[in-house]
Coordinates of C-alpha atoms in Angstrom, one line a residue:
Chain A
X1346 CA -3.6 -19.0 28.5
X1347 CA -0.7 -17.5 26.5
X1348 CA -0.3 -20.3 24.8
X1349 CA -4.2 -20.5 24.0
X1350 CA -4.4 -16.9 22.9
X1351 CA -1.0 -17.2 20.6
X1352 CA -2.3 -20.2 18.8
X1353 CA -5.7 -18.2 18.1
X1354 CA -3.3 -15.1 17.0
X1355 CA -1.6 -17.3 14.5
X1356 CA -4.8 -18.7 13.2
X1357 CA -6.5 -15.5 12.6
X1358 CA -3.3 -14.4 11.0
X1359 CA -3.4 -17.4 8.8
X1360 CA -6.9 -17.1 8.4
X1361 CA -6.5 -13.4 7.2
X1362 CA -3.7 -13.9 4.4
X1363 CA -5.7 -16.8 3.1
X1364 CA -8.5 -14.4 3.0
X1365 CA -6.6 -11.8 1.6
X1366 CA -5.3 -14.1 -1.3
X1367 CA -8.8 -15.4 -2.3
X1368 CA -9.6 -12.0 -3.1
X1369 CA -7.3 -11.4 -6.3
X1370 CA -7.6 -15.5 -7.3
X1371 CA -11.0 -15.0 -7.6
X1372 CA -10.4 -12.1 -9.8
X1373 CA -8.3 -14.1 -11.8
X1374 CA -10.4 -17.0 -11.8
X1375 CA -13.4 -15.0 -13.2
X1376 CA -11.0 -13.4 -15.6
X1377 CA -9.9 -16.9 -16.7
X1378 CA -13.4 -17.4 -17.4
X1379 CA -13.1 -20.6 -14.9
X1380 CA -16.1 -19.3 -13.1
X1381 CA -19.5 -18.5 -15.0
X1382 CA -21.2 -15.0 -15.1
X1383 CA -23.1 -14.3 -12.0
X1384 CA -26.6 -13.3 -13.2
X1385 CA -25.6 -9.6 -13.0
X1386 CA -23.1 -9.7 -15.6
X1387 CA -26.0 -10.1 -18.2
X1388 CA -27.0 -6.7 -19.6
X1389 CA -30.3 -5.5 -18.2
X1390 CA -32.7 -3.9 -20.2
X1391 CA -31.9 -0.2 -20.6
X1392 CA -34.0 2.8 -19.3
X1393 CA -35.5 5.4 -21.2
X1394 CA -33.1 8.0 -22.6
X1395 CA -31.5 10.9 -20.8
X1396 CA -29.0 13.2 -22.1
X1397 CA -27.1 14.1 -18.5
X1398 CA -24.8 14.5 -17.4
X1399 CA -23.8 11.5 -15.7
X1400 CA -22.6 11.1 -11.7
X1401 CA -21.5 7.5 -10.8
X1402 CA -21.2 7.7 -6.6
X1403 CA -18.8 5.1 -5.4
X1404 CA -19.2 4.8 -1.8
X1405 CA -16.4 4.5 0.9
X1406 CA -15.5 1.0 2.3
X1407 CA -18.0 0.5 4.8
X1408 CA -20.0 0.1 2.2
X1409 CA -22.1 -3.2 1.6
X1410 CA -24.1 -3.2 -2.0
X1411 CA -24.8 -1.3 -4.6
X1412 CA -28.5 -0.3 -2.6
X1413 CA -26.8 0.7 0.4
X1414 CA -26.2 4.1 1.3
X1415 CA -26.0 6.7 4.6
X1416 CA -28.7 9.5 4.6
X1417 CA -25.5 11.8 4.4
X1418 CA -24.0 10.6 1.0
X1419 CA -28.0 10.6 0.0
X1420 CA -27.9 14.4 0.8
X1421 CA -24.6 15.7 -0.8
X1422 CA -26.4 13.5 -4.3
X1423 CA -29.5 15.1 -3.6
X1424 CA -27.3 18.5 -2.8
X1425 CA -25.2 18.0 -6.2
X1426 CA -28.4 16.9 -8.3
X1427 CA -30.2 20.7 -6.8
X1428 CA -27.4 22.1 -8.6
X1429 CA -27.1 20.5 -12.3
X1430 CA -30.6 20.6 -14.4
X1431 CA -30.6 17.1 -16.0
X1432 CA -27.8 15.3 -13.8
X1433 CA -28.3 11.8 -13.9
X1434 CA -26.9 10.1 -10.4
X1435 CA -25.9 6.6 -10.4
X1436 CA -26.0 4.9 -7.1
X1437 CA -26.4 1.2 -7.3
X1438 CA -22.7 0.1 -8.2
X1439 CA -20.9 -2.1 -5.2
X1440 CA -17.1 -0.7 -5.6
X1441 CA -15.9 -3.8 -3.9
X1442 CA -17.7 -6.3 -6.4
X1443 CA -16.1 -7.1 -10.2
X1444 CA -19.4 -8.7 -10.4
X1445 CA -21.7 -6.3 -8.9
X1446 CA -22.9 -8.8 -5.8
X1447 CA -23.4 -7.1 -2.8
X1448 CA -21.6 -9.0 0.2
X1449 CA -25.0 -9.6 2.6
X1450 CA -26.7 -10.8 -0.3
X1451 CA -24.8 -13.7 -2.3
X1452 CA -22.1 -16.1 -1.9
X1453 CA -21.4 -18.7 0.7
X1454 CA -20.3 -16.2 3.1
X1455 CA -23.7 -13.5 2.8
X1456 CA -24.9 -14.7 6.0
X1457 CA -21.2 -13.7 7.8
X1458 CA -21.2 -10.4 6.4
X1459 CA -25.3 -9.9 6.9
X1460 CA -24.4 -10.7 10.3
X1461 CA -21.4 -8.3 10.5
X1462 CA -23.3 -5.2 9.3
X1463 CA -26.4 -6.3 12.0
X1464 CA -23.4 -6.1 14.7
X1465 CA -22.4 -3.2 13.3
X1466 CA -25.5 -1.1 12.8
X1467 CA -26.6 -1.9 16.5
X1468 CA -25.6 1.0 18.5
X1469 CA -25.7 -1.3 21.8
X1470 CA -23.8 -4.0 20.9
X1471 CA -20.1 -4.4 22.8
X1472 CA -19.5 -6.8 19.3
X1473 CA -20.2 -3.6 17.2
X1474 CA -16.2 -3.0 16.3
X1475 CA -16.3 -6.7 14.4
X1476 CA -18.4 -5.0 12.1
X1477 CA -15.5 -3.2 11.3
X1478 CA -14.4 -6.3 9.5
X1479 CA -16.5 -5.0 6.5
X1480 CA -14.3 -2.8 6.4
X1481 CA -11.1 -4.7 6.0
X1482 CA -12.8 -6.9 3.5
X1483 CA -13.3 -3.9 1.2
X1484 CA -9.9 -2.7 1.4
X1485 CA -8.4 -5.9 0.3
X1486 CA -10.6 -5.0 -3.1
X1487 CA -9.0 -1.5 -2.7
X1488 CA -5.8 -2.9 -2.3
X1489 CA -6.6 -5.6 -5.1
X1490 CA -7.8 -2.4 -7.4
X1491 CA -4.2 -0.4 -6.7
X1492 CA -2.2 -3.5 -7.5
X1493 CA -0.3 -3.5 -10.7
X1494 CA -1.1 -7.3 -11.7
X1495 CA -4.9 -7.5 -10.2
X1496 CA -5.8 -3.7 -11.2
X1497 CA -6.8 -4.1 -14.8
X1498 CA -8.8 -6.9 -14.4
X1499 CA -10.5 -5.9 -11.3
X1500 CA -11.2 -2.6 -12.7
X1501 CA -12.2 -4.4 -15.9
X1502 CA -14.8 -6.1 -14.4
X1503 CA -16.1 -3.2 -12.4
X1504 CA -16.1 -1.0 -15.0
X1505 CA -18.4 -3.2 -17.4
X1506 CA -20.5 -2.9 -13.9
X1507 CA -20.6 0.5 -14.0
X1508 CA -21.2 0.4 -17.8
X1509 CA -24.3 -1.6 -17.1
X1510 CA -25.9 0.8 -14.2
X1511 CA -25.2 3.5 -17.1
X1512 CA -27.5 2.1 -19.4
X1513 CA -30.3 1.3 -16.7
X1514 CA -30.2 4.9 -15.9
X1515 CA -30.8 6.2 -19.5
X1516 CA -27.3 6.8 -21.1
X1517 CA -27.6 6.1 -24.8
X1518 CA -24.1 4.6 -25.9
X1519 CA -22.3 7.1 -29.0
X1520 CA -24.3 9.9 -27.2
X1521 CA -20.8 11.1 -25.9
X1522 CA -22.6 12.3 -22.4
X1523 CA -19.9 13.5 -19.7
X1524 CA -19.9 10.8 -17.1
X1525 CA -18.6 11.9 -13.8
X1526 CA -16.9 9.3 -11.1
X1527 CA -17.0 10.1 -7.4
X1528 CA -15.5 8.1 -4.7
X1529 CA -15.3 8.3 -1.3
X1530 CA -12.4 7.3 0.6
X1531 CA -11.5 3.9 -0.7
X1532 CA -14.0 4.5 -3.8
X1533 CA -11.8 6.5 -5.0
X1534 CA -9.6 3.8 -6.1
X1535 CA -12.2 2.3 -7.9
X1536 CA -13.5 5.5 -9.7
X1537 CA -9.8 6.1 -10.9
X1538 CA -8.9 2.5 -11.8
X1539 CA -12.2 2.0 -13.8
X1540 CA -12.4 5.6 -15.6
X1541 CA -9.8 4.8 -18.2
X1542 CA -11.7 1.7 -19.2
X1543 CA -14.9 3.5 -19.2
X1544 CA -14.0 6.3 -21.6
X1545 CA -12.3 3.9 -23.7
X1546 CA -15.1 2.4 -24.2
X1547 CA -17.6 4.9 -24.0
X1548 CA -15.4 7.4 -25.9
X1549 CA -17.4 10.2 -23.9
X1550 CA -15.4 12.8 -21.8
X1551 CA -15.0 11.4 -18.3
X1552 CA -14.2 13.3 -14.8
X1553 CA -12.7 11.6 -11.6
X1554 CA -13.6 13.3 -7.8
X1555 CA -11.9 12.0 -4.9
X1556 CA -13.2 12.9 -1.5
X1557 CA -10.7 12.6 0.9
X1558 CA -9.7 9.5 -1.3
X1559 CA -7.0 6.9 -1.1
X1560 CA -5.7 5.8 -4.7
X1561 CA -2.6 4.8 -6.5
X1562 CA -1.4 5.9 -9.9
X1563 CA -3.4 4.8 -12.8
X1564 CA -3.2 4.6 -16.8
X1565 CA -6.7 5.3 -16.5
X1566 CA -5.1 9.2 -16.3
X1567 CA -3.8 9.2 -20.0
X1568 CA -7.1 8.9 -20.8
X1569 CA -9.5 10.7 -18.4
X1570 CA -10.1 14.6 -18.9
X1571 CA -9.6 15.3 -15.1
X1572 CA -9.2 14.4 -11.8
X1573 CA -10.3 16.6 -8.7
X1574 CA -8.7 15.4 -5.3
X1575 CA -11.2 17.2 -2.3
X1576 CA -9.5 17.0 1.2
X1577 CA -10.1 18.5 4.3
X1578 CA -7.4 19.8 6.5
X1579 CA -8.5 17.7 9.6
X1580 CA -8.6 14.5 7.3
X1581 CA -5.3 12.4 8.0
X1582 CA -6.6 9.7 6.0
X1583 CA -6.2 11.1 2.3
X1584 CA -2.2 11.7 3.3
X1585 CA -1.8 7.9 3.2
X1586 CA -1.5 8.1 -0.7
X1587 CA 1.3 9.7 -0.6
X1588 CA 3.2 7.4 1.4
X1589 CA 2.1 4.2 0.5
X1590 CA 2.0 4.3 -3.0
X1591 CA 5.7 4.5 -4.6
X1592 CA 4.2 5.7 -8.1
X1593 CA 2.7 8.7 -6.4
X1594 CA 6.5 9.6 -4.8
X1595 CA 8.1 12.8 -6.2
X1596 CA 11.3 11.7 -7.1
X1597 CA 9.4 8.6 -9.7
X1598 CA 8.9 11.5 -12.2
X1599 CA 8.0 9.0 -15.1
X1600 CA 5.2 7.6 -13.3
X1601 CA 1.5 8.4 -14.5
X1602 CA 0.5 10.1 -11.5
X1603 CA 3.5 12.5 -11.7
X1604 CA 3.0 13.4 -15.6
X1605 CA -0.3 13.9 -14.8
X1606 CA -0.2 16.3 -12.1
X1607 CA 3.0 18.2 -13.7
X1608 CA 0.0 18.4 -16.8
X1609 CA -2.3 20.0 -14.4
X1610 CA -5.0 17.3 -14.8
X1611 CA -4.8 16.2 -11.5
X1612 CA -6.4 19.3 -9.3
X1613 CA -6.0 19.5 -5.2
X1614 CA -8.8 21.1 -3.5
X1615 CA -8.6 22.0 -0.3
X1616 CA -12.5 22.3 0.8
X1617 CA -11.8 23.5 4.7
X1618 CA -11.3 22.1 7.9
X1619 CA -13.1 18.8 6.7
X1620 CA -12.3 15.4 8.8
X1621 CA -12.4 11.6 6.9
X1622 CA -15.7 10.4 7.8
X1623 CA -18.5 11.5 10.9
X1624 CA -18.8 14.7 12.4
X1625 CA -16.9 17.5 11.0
X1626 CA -16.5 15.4 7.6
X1627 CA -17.5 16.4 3.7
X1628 CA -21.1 15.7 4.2
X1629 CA -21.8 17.1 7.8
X1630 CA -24.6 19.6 7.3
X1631 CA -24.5 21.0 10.4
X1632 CA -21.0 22.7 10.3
X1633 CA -20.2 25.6 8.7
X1634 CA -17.3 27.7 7.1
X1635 CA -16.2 31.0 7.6
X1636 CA -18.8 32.3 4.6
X1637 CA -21.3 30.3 5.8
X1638 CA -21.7 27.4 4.0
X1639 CA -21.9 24.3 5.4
X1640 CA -19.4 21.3 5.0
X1641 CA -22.0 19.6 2.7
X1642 CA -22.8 22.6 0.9
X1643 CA -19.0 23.7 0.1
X1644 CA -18.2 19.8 -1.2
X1645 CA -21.5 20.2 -3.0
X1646 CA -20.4 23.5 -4.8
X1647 CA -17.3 22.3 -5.7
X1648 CA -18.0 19.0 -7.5
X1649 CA -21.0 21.0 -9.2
X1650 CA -18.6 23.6 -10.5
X1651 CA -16.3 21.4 -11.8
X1652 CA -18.9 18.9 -13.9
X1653 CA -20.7 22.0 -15.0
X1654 CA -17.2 23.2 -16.0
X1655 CA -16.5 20.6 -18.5
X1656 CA -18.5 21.6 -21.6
X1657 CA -18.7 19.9 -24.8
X1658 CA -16.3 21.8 -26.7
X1659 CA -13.7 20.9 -23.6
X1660 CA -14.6 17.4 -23.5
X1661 CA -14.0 17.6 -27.5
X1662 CA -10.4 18.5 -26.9
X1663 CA -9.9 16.0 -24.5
X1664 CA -11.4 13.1 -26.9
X1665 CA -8.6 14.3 -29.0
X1666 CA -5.7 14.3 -26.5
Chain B
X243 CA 30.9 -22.9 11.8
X244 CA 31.7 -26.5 10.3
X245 CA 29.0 -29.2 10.7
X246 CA 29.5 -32.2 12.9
X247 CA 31.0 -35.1 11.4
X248 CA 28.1 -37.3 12.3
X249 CA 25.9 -35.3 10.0
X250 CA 27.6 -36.0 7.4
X251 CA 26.7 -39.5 7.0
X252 CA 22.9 -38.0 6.7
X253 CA 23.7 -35.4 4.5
X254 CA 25.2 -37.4 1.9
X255 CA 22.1 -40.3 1.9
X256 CA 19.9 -40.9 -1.0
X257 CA 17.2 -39.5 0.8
X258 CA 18.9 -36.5 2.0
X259 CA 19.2 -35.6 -1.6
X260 CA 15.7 -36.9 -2.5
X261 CA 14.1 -34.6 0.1
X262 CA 16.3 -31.5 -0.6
X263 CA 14.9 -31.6 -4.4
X264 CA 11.4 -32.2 -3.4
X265 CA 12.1 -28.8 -0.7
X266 CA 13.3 -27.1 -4.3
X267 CA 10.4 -28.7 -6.3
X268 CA 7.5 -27.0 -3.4
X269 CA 9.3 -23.8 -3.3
X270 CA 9.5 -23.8 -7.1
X271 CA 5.7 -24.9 -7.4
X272 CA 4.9 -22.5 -4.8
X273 CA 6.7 -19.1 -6.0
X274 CA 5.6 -20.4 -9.6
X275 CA 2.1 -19.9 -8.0
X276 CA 3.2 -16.7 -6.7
X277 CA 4.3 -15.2 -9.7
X278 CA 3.8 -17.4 -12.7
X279 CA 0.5 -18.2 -11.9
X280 CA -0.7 -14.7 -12.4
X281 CA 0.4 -14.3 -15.4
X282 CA -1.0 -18.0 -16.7
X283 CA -4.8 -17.5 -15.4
X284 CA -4.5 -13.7 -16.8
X285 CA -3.7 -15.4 -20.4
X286 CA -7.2 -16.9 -19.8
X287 CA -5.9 -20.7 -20.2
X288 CA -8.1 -23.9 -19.2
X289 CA -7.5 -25.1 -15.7
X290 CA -5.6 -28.2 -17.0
X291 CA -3.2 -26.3 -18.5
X292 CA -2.9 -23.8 -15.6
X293 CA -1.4 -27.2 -13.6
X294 CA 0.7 -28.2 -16.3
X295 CA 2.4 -24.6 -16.6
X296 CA 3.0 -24.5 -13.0
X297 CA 4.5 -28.2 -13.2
X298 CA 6.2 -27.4 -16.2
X299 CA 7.7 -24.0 -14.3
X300 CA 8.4 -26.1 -11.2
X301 CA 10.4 -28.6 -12.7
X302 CA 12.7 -25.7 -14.3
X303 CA 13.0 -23.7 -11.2
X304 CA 14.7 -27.5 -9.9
X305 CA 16.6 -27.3 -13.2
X306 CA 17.5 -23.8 -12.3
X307 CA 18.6 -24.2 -8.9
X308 CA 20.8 -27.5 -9.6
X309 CA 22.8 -25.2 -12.3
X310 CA 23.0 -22.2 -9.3
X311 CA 24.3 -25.0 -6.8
X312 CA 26.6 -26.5 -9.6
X313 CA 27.9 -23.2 -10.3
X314 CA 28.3 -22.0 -7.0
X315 CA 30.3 -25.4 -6.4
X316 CA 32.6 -24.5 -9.2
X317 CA 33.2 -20.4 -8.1
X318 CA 34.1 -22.3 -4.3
X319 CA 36.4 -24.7 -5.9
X320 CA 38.6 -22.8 -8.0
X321 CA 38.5 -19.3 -5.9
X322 CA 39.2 -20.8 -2.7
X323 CA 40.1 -24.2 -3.1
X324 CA 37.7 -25.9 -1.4
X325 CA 37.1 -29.5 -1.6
X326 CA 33.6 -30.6 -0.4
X327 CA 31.6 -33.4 -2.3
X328 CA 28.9 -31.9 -4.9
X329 CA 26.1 -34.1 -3.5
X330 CA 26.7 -32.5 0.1
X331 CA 26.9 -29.1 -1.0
X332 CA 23.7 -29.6 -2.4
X333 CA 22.0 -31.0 0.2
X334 CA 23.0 -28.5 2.3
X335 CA 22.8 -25.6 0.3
X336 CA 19.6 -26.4 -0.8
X337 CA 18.4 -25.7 2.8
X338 CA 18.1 -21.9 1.2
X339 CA 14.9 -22.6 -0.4
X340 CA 13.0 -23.3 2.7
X341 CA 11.6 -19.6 3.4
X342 CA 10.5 -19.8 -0.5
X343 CA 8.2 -22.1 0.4
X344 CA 6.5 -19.3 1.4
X345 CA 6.5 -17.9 -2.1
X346 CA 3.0 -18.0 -2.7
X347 CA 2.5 -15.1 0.1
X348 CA 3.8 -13.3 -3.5
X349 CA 0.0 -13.1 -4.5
X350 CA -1.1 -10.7 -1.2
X351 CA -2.2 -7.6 -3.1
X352 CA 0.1 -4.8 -2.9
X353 CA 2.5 -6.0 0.1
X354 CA 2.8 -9.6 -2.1
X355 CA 6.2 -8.3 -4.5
X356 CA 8.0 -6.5 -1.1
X357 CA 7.2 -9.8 0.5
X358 CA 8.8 -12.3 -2.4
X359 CA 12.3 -10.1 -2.4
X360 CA 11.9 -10.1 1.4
X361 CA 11.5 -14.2 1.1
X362 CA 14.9 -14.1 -1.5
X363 CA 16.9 -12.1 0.9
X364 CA 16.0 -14.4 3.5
X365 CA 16.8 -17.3 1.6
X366 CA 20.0 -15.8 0.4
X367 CA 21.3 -15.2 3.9
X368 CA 20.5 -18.7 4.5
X369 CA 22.4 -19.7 1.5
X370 CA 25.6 -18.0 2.6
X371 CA 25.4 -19.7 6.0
X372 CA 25.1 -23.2 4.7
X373 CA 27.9 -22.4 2.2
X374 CA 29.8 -21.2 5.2
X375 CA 28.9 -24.1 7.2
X376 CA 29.7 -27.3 4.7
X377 CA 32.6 -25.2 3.3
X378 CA 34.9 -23.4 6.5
X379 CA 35.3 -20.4 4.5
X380 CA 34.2 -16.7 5.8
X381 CA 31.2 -14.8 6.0
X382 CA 32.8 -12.9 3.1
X383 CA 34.3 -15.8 1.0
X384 CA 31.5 -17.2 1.0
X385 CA 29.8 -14.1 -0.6
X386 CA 32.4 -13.4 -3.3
X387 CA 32.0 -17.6 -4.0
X388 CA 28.0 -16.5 -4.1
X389 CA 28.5 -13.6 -6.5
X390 CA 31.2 -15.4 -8.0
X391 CA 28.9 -18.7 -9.3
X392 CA 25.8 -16.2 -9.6
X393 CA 27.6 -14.0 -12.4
X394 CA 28.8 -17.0 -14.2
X395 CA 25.2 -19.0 -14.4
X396 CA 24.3 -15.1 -15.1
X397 CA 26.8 -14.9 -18.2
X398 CA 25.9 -18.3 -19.3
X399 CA 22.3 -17.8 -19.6
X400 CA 23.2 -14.4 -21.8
X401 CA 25.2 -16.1 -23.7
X402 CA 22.5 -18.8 -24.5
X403 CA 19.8 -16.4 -24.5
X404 CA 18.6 -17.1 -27.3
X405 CA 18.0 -20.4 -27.6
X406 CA 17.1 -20.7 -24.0
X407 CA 14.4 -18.2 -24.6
X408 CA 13.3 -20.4 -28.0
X409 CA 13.1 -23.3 -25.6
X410 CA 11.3 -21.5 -23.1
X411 CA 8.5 -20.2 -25.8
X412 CA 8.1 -24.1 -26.8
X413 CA 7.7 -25.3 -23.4
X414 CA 5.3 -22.4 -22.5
X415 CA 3.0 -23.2 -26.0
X416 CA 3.1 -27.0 -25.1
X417 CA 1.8 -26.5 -21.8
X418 CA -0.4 -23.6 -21.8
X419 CA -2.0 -24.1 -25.6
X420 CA -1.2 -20.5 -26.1
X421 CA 1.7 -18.6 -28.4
X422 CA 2.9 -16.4 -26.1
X423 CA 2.5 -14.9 -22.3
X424 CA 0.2 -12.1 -22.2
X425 CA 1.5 -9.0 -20.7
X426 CA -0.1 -6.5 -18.3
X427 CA 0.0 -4.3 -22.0
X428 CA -1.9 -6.7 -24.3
X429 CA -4.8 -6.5 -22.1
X430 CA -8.0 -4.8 -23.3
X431 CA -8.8 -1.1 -23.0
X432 CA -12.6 -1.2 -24.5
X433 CA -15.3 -3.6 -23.2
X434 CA -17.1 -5.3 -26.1
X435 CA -20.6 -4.5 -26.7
X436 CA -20.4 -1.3 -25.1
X437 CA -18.7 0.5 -28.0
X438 CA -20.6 3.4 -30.1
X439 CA -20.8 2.2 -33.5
X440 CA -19.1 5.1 -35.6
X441 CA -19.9 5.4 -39.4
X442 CA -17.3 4.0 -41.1
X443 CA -15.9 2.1 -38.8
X444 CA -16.3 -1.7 -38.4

């Protein structure tokens, strides 16, 4: 029975690292241009003009597709939107896609992960925890994002993604609209690793928020106007940053991360007693702080502010930096 | 530690040697994978080519190794006196680059570079045991041979940088069809077609 149960230890092991490998070879195969476009990578018509600005939500790593979301990231959106006249929210980017695909949808393994998320979503299932493989699967793209050697491609790709789901939402290219990046959790990679490329390109002003967010130093900081860490005091998750990531260590004071916060473009905000994710997290509505806000409302406020804050004769500066 | 006499008959066999390059020529092929292979697929080459790099990198990490082992023969010989037959100090030296058969485990994101020196050291400490084991010398001997034949395949490579690296740039352009290796750097910043078209610029 040992035996049995070592040998099927091993092969998930094996099984995992072979997983885990696929995922930056089939970055660099794409980026090799080995394998063709997938029928998202062709530019969709774009929608009718809006002048912004511009909120791209990347969603944590439980996330499945760029259609997927919880009705508590659809209210802190709605709660953001309530608070900007003329903000433009993007929702249907998948973080853990250079290629835009959502994971229940295409590819040889769809019907794995469809089946996954059906575990997962079914309250009564004792196989509900397997779900949790989603998971895993999207921080291997995380991890794939954060690493050095994948990074710029990855972020390449998702970023040209992003790009795209600008256009379809109205953003008229040399129209130098402020485009604002929020991820949650492992999103926050993303947003960070893809923002340097995206104001590059679009040579508009561009802000990173990271709720309660897990990412590694970027170049992508040179170029962004800002970046706005929000953490809760109860969320253990966010610390793992700071520990995992030697570029974010204090004594690597050459690294982008350090320049940047020594600039002051990297912000901390604490927003409360916050946890990561669930009850007591950012977007819990029915929790409130000492002035009476909720949870959602103060993560709200504060992302609001900040957008709001960056003007047009701020984001001019920036351009010029 | 010295190795049984009877082994020695085994060790010194054609096919003891054969089998202890082909061990070099997988680890080579696989921490090429590992490493070089990044770097070849991010210069966007054909998939033809991508083989022939990583055959082309193989056979020079055999190249490679030979020259360590040769070295490392020498340091032994004239710091310590020790008189062991070249072909069996390769053979069993070359017992060191079994854990880099693992090199490919170099592509893992994030964990994959910790990995590869974790792989080296490995490989190193089996290094020194083989040495002490065909040689008789000790634990530290055999170190100060290591460094020894390390620093002078080290000073011989500076010393033939140059051409070595000229060499290096032809093979690469042979194999892969392109000039030169594209670093992290080179790569793009702005995503064509995407770009605001700004008066006077093109």
């Amino acid at each position: 029975m040992i035996t049995a149960l070592s040998w099927l230890g091993w092969a998930l092991l094996i099984l995992f690292i072979l997983f885990a490998i696929a995922i930056p070879l089939s970055v660099l195969i794409w980026w090799a241009g080995w394998r063709k476009a997938t029928p998202q990578n062709r530019l969709q018509p774009p929608g009718p003009p809006a002048a912004g600005p511009f909120l791209v939500y990347l969603s944590g790593v439980d996330d499945i597709s760029g259609e997927f979301s919880t009705p508590f990231e659809d209210a802190l959106l709605d709660a953001i939107a309530e608070r900007i006249p003329g903000l433009v929210i993007v929702t249907d980017v998948f973080a853990y896609s250079f290629a835009n695909v959502g994971i229940t949808s295409e590819g040889n393994l769809a019907w794995f992960w469809a089946w996954l998320n059906s575990l997962r979503l079914n309250k009564k299932s004792p196989l509900r925890r397997v779900g949790r493989l989603i998971n895993l699967r999207n921080m291997l793209h995380v991890a794939v994002s954060a690493d050095r050697r994948y990074g710029p491609m990855y972020n390449y790709g998702v970023a040209e993604m992003i790009i795209q789901a600008l256009l379809r939402h109205g953003y008229v290219l040399g129209s130098g609209s402020q485009v604002a990046l929020l991820g949650y959790s492992g999103g926050a990679q993303i947003a960070l690793g893809t923002s340097g490329y995206i104001q590059a390109t679009l040579r508009a002003p561009v802000q990173v928020f990271s709720l309660g967010g897990i990412m590694n130093s970027s170049d992508s900081l040179s170029r962004i106007s800002a970046l706005t860490h929000l953490y809760g005091t109860r969320d253990r998750w966010h610390h793992l940053s700071d520990l995992i990531f030697p570029a974010r260590w204090p004594i690597f004071r050459g690294t982008q991360w350090n320049q940047a916060l020594a600039m002051g473009k990297i912000e901390k905000v604490c927003l409360g007693p916050m946890v990561h994710t669930g009850r007591g997290s950012y977007l819990d509505a029915t929790r409130y702080v000492e002035d009476g806000r909720s949870y959602l409302d103060v993560t709200a406020d504060t992302i609001a502010e900040r957008i709001m804050r960056l003007t047009p004769s701020t984001a001019a500066t920036s351009l010029g930096a | 530690m010295t190795l049984p006499i009877e082994w020695l008959n085994v060790l010194l066999s054609p096919q003891a040697i054969a089998a202890a390059t082909l061990l070099i020529f997988l680890a080579g092929l696989s921490e090429g994978v590992g490493t070089q292979g990044v770097t070849l697929l991010m210069s966007r080459i054909t998939p033809l080519r991508f083989a022939m790099g990583l055959l082309a990198s193989a056979l020079l990490y055999v190249l490679s190794a030979v020259i360590w082992m040769w070295t490392l023969w020498l340091a032994m010989r004239a710091l310590f006196g020790v008189e062991v037959p070249l072909r069996l100090f390769f053979v069993t030296v070359s017992t060191a680059y079994g854990p880099l058969l693992l090199g490919a485990l170099a592509l893992l994101p994030l964990v994959g570079p910790a990995i590869r020196w974790g792989l080296r050291l490995w490989s190193f400490s089996i290094a020194l045991a083989s040495i002490v084991a065909v040689t008789g010398l000790t634990h530290w001997q055999a170190a100060v041979g290591a460094l020894a034949g390390t620093l002078l395949m080290e000073g011989a490579r500076w010393l033939l940088s140059e051409p070595a690296e000229a060499v290096a740039r032809r093979i690469w352009a042979l194999t892969t069809g392109k000039p030169h290796l594209v670093r992290r750097e080179e790569l793009p910043q702005v995503i064509p077609g995407y770009e605001p078209v700004v008066k006077g610029e093109r």
